[in-house]
């Protein structure tokens, strides 16, 4: 399944790029983050993150579909 | 009926211009909040800040917050704008303005909007310390 991941803030720094499309067997954002965190040594635990699928907030257990865009949202700090 | 307005800006915010958009002959009160870039955080001197956002979701979530404020409080109109990019000390990072018939609702709604922005809108802040080190605020690495 082809998934596009866009990175922001600390995750962008740790991944070293803005966006990538990968072929992944991950069925949910939770599985995808576990896979990526291991590959790229991300330091933030998933409990500190929120997740968005196709530009809106989603659950960690939302089933992913081919072509989805996923964003893992680090702790926000606006204002 | 006013439409909710929340936007991100890559150029300096202009409170006087934003304020004019809230002018309404029904309103007897205007409450505003400005978030400024300060020169220190957690004991460290800060030289400048960089804000970045997830633009599609930031605008969507910000507009939801303003819509919620219009539902919950007896207000006439509300506008919020947040900066992205590099900001110097003293720069305006965020501006919130609420007009209402009476001050109570204006203060309450203004407070609601800024608190929700800070906790919900996908915006990140990178601090540049005088030591040359940079850090993403709230993203301290867990061990």
Short mmCIF file of C-alpha atoms in Angstrom, two decimals:
data_model
loop_
_atom_site.label_atom_id
_atom_site.label_comp_id
_atom_site.label_asym_id
_atom_site.label_seq_id
_atom_site.Cartn_x
_atom_site.Cartn_y
_atom_site.Cartn_z
CA UNK A 1 0.00 0.00 0.00
CA UNK A 2 1.33 3.43 -1.00
CA UNK A 3 1.26 5.96 1.84
CA UNK A 4 2.48 9.55 1.83
CA UNK A 5 3.87 10.92 5.08
CA UNK A 6 4.47 14.62 5.64
CA UNK A 7 6.70 15.69 8.53
CA UNK A 8 6.73 18.85 10.62
CA UNK A 9 8.88 20.39 13.35
CA UNK A 10 11.04 17.95 15.34
CA UNK A 11 9.96 14.96 13.22
CA UNK A 12 11.01 16.81 10.05
CA UNK A 13 14.44 17.44 11.56
CA UNK A 14 14.81 13.83 12.68
CA UNK A 15 13.62 12.39 9.34
CA UNK A 16 15.69 14.90 7.34
CA UNK A 17 12.96 15.51 4.74
CA UNK A 18 9.52 17.14 4.37
CA UNK A 19 7.52 14.40 2.72
CA UNK A 20 7.90 10.90 1.34
CA UNK A 21 5.76 8.21 -0.27
CA UNK A 22 6.49 4.69 0.89
CA UNK A 23 5.17 1.20 0.35
CA UNK A 24 4.08 -0.05 3.76
CA UNK A 25 2.08 -2.96 5.16
CA UNK A 26 0.91 -0.75 8.08
CA UNK A 27 -2.86 -1.07 8.52
CA UNK A 28 -3.23 1.85 10.96
CA UNK A 29 -1.37 5.08 11.85
CA UNK A 30 -0.25 3.36 15.07
CA UNK A 31 1.48 0.56 13.11
CA UNK A 32 2.95 3.08 10.67
CA UNK A 33 4.45 5.20 13.45
CA UNK A 34 5.96 2.17 15.15
CA UNK A 35 7.60 1.21 11.85
CA UNK A 36 8.90 4.72 11.08
CA UNK A 37 10.06 5.44 14.63
CA UNK A 38 12.17 2.30 14.57
CA UNK A 39 13.61 3.02 11.11
CA UNK A 40 14.47 6.64 11.82
CA UNK A 41 15.04 6.66 15.59
CA UNK A 42 12.27 9.17 16.33
CA UNK A 43 12.46 10.23 19.97
CA UNK A 44 8.83 11.25 20.52
CA UNK A 45 6.60 8.46 21.84
CA UNK A 46 3.27 8.11 20.03
CA UNK A 47 1.55 9.09 23.29
CA UNK A 48 2.94 12.63 22.79
CA UNK A 49 1.62 12.89 19.23
CA UNK A 50 -1.67 13.36 17.43
CA UNK A 51 -2.31 12.01 13.98
CA UNK A 52 -3.98 13.42 10.87
CA UNK A 53 -5.10 11.47 7.82
CA UNK A 54 -5.87 13.40 4.61
CA UNK A 55 -5.66 16.76 6.41
CA UNK A 56 -7.96 16.10 9.35
CA UNK A 57 -7.48 14.65 12.82
CA UNK A 58 -7.86 10.87 12.93
CA UNK A 59 -7.62 8.04 15.44
CA UNK A 60 -4.51 5.91 15.81
CA UNK A 61 -6.64 2.89 14.90
CA UNK A 62 -8.26 4.38 11.75
CA UNK A 63 -7.77 1.86 8.92
CA UNK A 64 -5.38 3.27 6.30
CA UNK A 65 -6.18 3.13 2.58
CA UNK A 66 -3.92 3.13 -0.45
CA UNK A 67 -3.00 6.73 -1.31
CA UNK A 68 -3.66 8.22 2.14
CA UNK A 69 -1.56 11.14 3.39
CA UNK A 70 -0.56 10.85 7.03
CA UNK A 71 0.87 13.49 9.37
CA UNK A 72 2.14 12.77 12.87
CA UNK A 73 1.64 15.94 14.86
CA UNK A 74 4.29 16.73 17.50
CA UNK A 75 3.22 18.63 20.66
CA UNK A 76 1.97 22.02 19.47
CA UNK A 77 3.29 25.35 20.73
CA UNK A 78 1.36 28.19 19.12
CA UNK A 79 0.55 31.49 20.81
CA UNK B 1 -23.95 37.06 10.62
CA UNK B 2 -20.19 37.11 10.54
CA UNK B 3 -18.17 34.28 9.12
CA UNK B 4 -15.49 32.79 11.39
CA UNK B 5 -12.02 33.94 10.52
CA UNK B 6 -8.75 32.37 11.48
CA UNK B 7 -5.71 32.64 9.28
CA UNK B 8 -1.96 32.16 9.24
CA UNK B 9 0.24 35.02 8.05
CA UNK B 10 3.83 35.06 6.87
CA UNK B 11 3.99 38.86 7.14
CA UNK B 12 3.78 41.05 10.28
CA UNK B 13 0.31 41.18 11.85
CA UNK B 14 -1.45 44.54 11.70
CA UNK B 15 -3.71 44.98 14.76
CA UNK B 16 -5.22 48.26 13.49
CA UNK B 17 -6.30 46.64 10.23
CA UNK B 18 -7.67 43.56 12.00
CA UNK B 19 -9.52 45.73 14.51
CA UNK B 20 -11.34 47.60 11.74
CA UNK B 21 -12.82 44.32 10.54
CA UNK B 22 -14.56 43.98 13.92
CA UNK B 23 -16.17 47.43 13.88
CA UNK B 24 -19.89 47.05 14.37
CA UNK B 25 -22.45 49.58 15.54
CA UNK B 26 -24.10 46.88 17.68
CA UNK B 27 -20.88 46.26 19.62
CA UNK B 28 -20.15 48.05 22.90
CA UNK B 29 -16.93 46.21 23.67
CA UNK B 30 -13.78 45.02 21.96
CA UNK B 31 -11.41 42.62 23.77
CA UNK B 32 -8.08 41.87 22.13
CA UNK B 33 -5.11 39.69 22.97
CA UNK B 34 -1.61 39.95 21.52
CA UNK B 35 0.99 37.26 22.02
CA UNK B 36 4.51 38.73 21.89
CA UNK B 37 7.90 37.14 21.41
CA UNK B 38 9.78 37.45 24.71
CA UNK B 39 13.52 37.37 25.19
CA UNK B 40 13.67 34.44 27.61
CA UNK B 41 12.16 31.00 28.17
CA UNK B 42 12.75 28.66 31.11
CA UNK B 43 15.75 30.71 32.21
CA UNK B 44 17.45 30.81 28.80
CA UNK B 45 18.00 34.03 26.81
CA UNK B 46 16.19 33.85 23.46
CA UNK B 47 17.29 35.80 20.35
CA UNK B 48 14.41 35.01 17.98
CA UNK B 49 11.63 32.52 17.31
CA UNK B 50 10.50 30.59 14.30
CA UNK B 51 6.90 29.47 13.96
CA UNK B 52 5.86 26.82 11.48
CA UNK B 53 2.51 25.18 10.89
CA UNK B 54 0.68 22.39 9.16
CA UNK B 55 -1.19 24.94 7.03
CA UNK B 56 -4.22 22.92 5.85
CA UNK B 57 -5.11 21.63 9.30
CA UNK B 58 -4.08 24.80 11.20
CA UNK B 59 -6.58 26.93 9.25
CA UNK B 60 -9.31 24.31 9.57
CA UNK B 61 -8.86 23.84 13.33
CA UNK B 62 -8.48 27.59 13.96
CA UNK B 63 -11.73 28.29 12.12
CA UNK B 64 -13.48 25.61 14.17
CA UNK B 65 -12.30 27.34 17.36
CA UNK B 66 -13.63 30.73 16.26
CA UNK B 67 -16.94 29.10 15.23
CA UNK B 68 -17.17 27.48 18.68
CA UNK B 69 -16.61 30.86 20.36
CA UNK B 70 -19.40 32.41 18.28
CA UNK B 71 -21.74 29.63 19.43
CA UNK B 72 -20.79 29.61 23.11
CA UNK B 73 -20.61 33.32 23.89
CA UNK B 74 -22.86 36.31 23.27
CA UNK B 75 -20.47 37.98 20.85
CA UNK B 76 -20.83 39.76 17.54
CA UNK B 77 -17.61 38.85 15.75
CA UNK B 78 -14.18 37.31 16.29
CA UNK B 79 -10.94 37.22 14.35
CA UNK B 80 -7.67 35.46 15.09
CA UNK B 81 -4.42 35.50 13.15
CA UNK B 82 -1.16 33.66 13.82
CA UNK B 83 2.28 34.34 12.40
CA UNK B 84 4.58 31.85 10.76
CA UNK B 85 8.25 32.44 9.95
CA UNK B 86 11.09 34.06 11.85
CA UNK B 87 10.06 36.62 14.48
CA UNK B 88 12.26 39.06 16.38
CA UNK B 89 11.90 39.80 20.08
CA UNK B 90 8.80 41.96 20.56
CA UNK B 91 7.14 40.67 17.38
CA UNK B 92 3.45 39.83 17.49
CA UNK B 93 3.03 36.06 17.24
CA UNK B 94 -0.74 35.92 17.55
CA UNK B 95 -3.64 38.38 17.61
CA UNK B 96 -7.19 37.69 18.80
CA UNK B 97 -10.01 40.22 18.72
CA UNK B 98 -13.62 39.81 19.83
CA UNK B 99 -16.42 42.37 19.62
CA UNK B 100 -19.62 42.06 21.63
CA UNK B 101 -22.45 44.10 23.07
CA UNK B 102 -20.94 43.73 26.57
CA UNK B 103 -17.41 43.28 27.92
CA UNK B 104 -17.95 40.02 29.85
CA UNK B 105 -18.62 37.92 26.80
CA UNK B 106 -15.87 39.67 24.85
CA UNK B 107 -13.23 38.85 27.52
CA UNK B 108 -14.46 35.27 27.93
CA UNK B 109 -14.52 34.52 24.21
CA UNK B 110 -11.08 36.11 23.68
CA UNK B 111 -9.63 33.94 26.45
CA UNK B 112 -11.34 30.84 25.07
CA UNK B 113 -9.94 31.41 21.57
CA UNK B 114 -6.32 31.95 22.64
CA UNK B 115 -6.34 28.98 25.04
CA UNK B 116 -7.79 26.66 22.40
CA UNK B 117 -5.35 27.91 19.75
CA UNK B 118 -2.44 27.14 22.06
CA UNK B 119 -3.61 23.62 22.80
CA UNK B 120 -5.16 22.50 19.50
CA UNK B 121 -3.82 24.26 16.40
CA UNK B 122 -0.84 22.52 14.74
CA UNK B 123 1.71 25.30 15.07
CA UNK B 124 5.25 24.77 16.34
CA UNK B 125 7.76 27.13 17.87
CA UNK B 126 11.51 26.84 17.48
CA UNK B 127 13.56 28.95 19.88
CA UNK B 128 16.98 30.30 18.94
CA UNK B 129 19.00 30.76 22.12
CA UNK B 130 21.82 33.23 22.60
CA UNK B 131 24.11 30.23 23.03
CA UNK B 132 23.53 29.30 19.37
CA UNK B 133 21.45 26.26 20.29
CA UNK B 134 17.92 25.82 18.92
CA UNK B 135 15.03 23.83 20.36
CA UNK B 136 11.46 22.89 19.43
CA UNK B 137 9.32 24.03 22.37
CA UNK B 138 7.30 21.22 24.03
CA UNK B 139 9.16 18.55 22.02
CA UNK B 140 11.78 17.74 24.63
CA UNK B 141 13.14 14.37 23.83
CA UNK B 142 12.03 11.56 26.05
CA UNK B 143 14.55 9.08 27.29
#
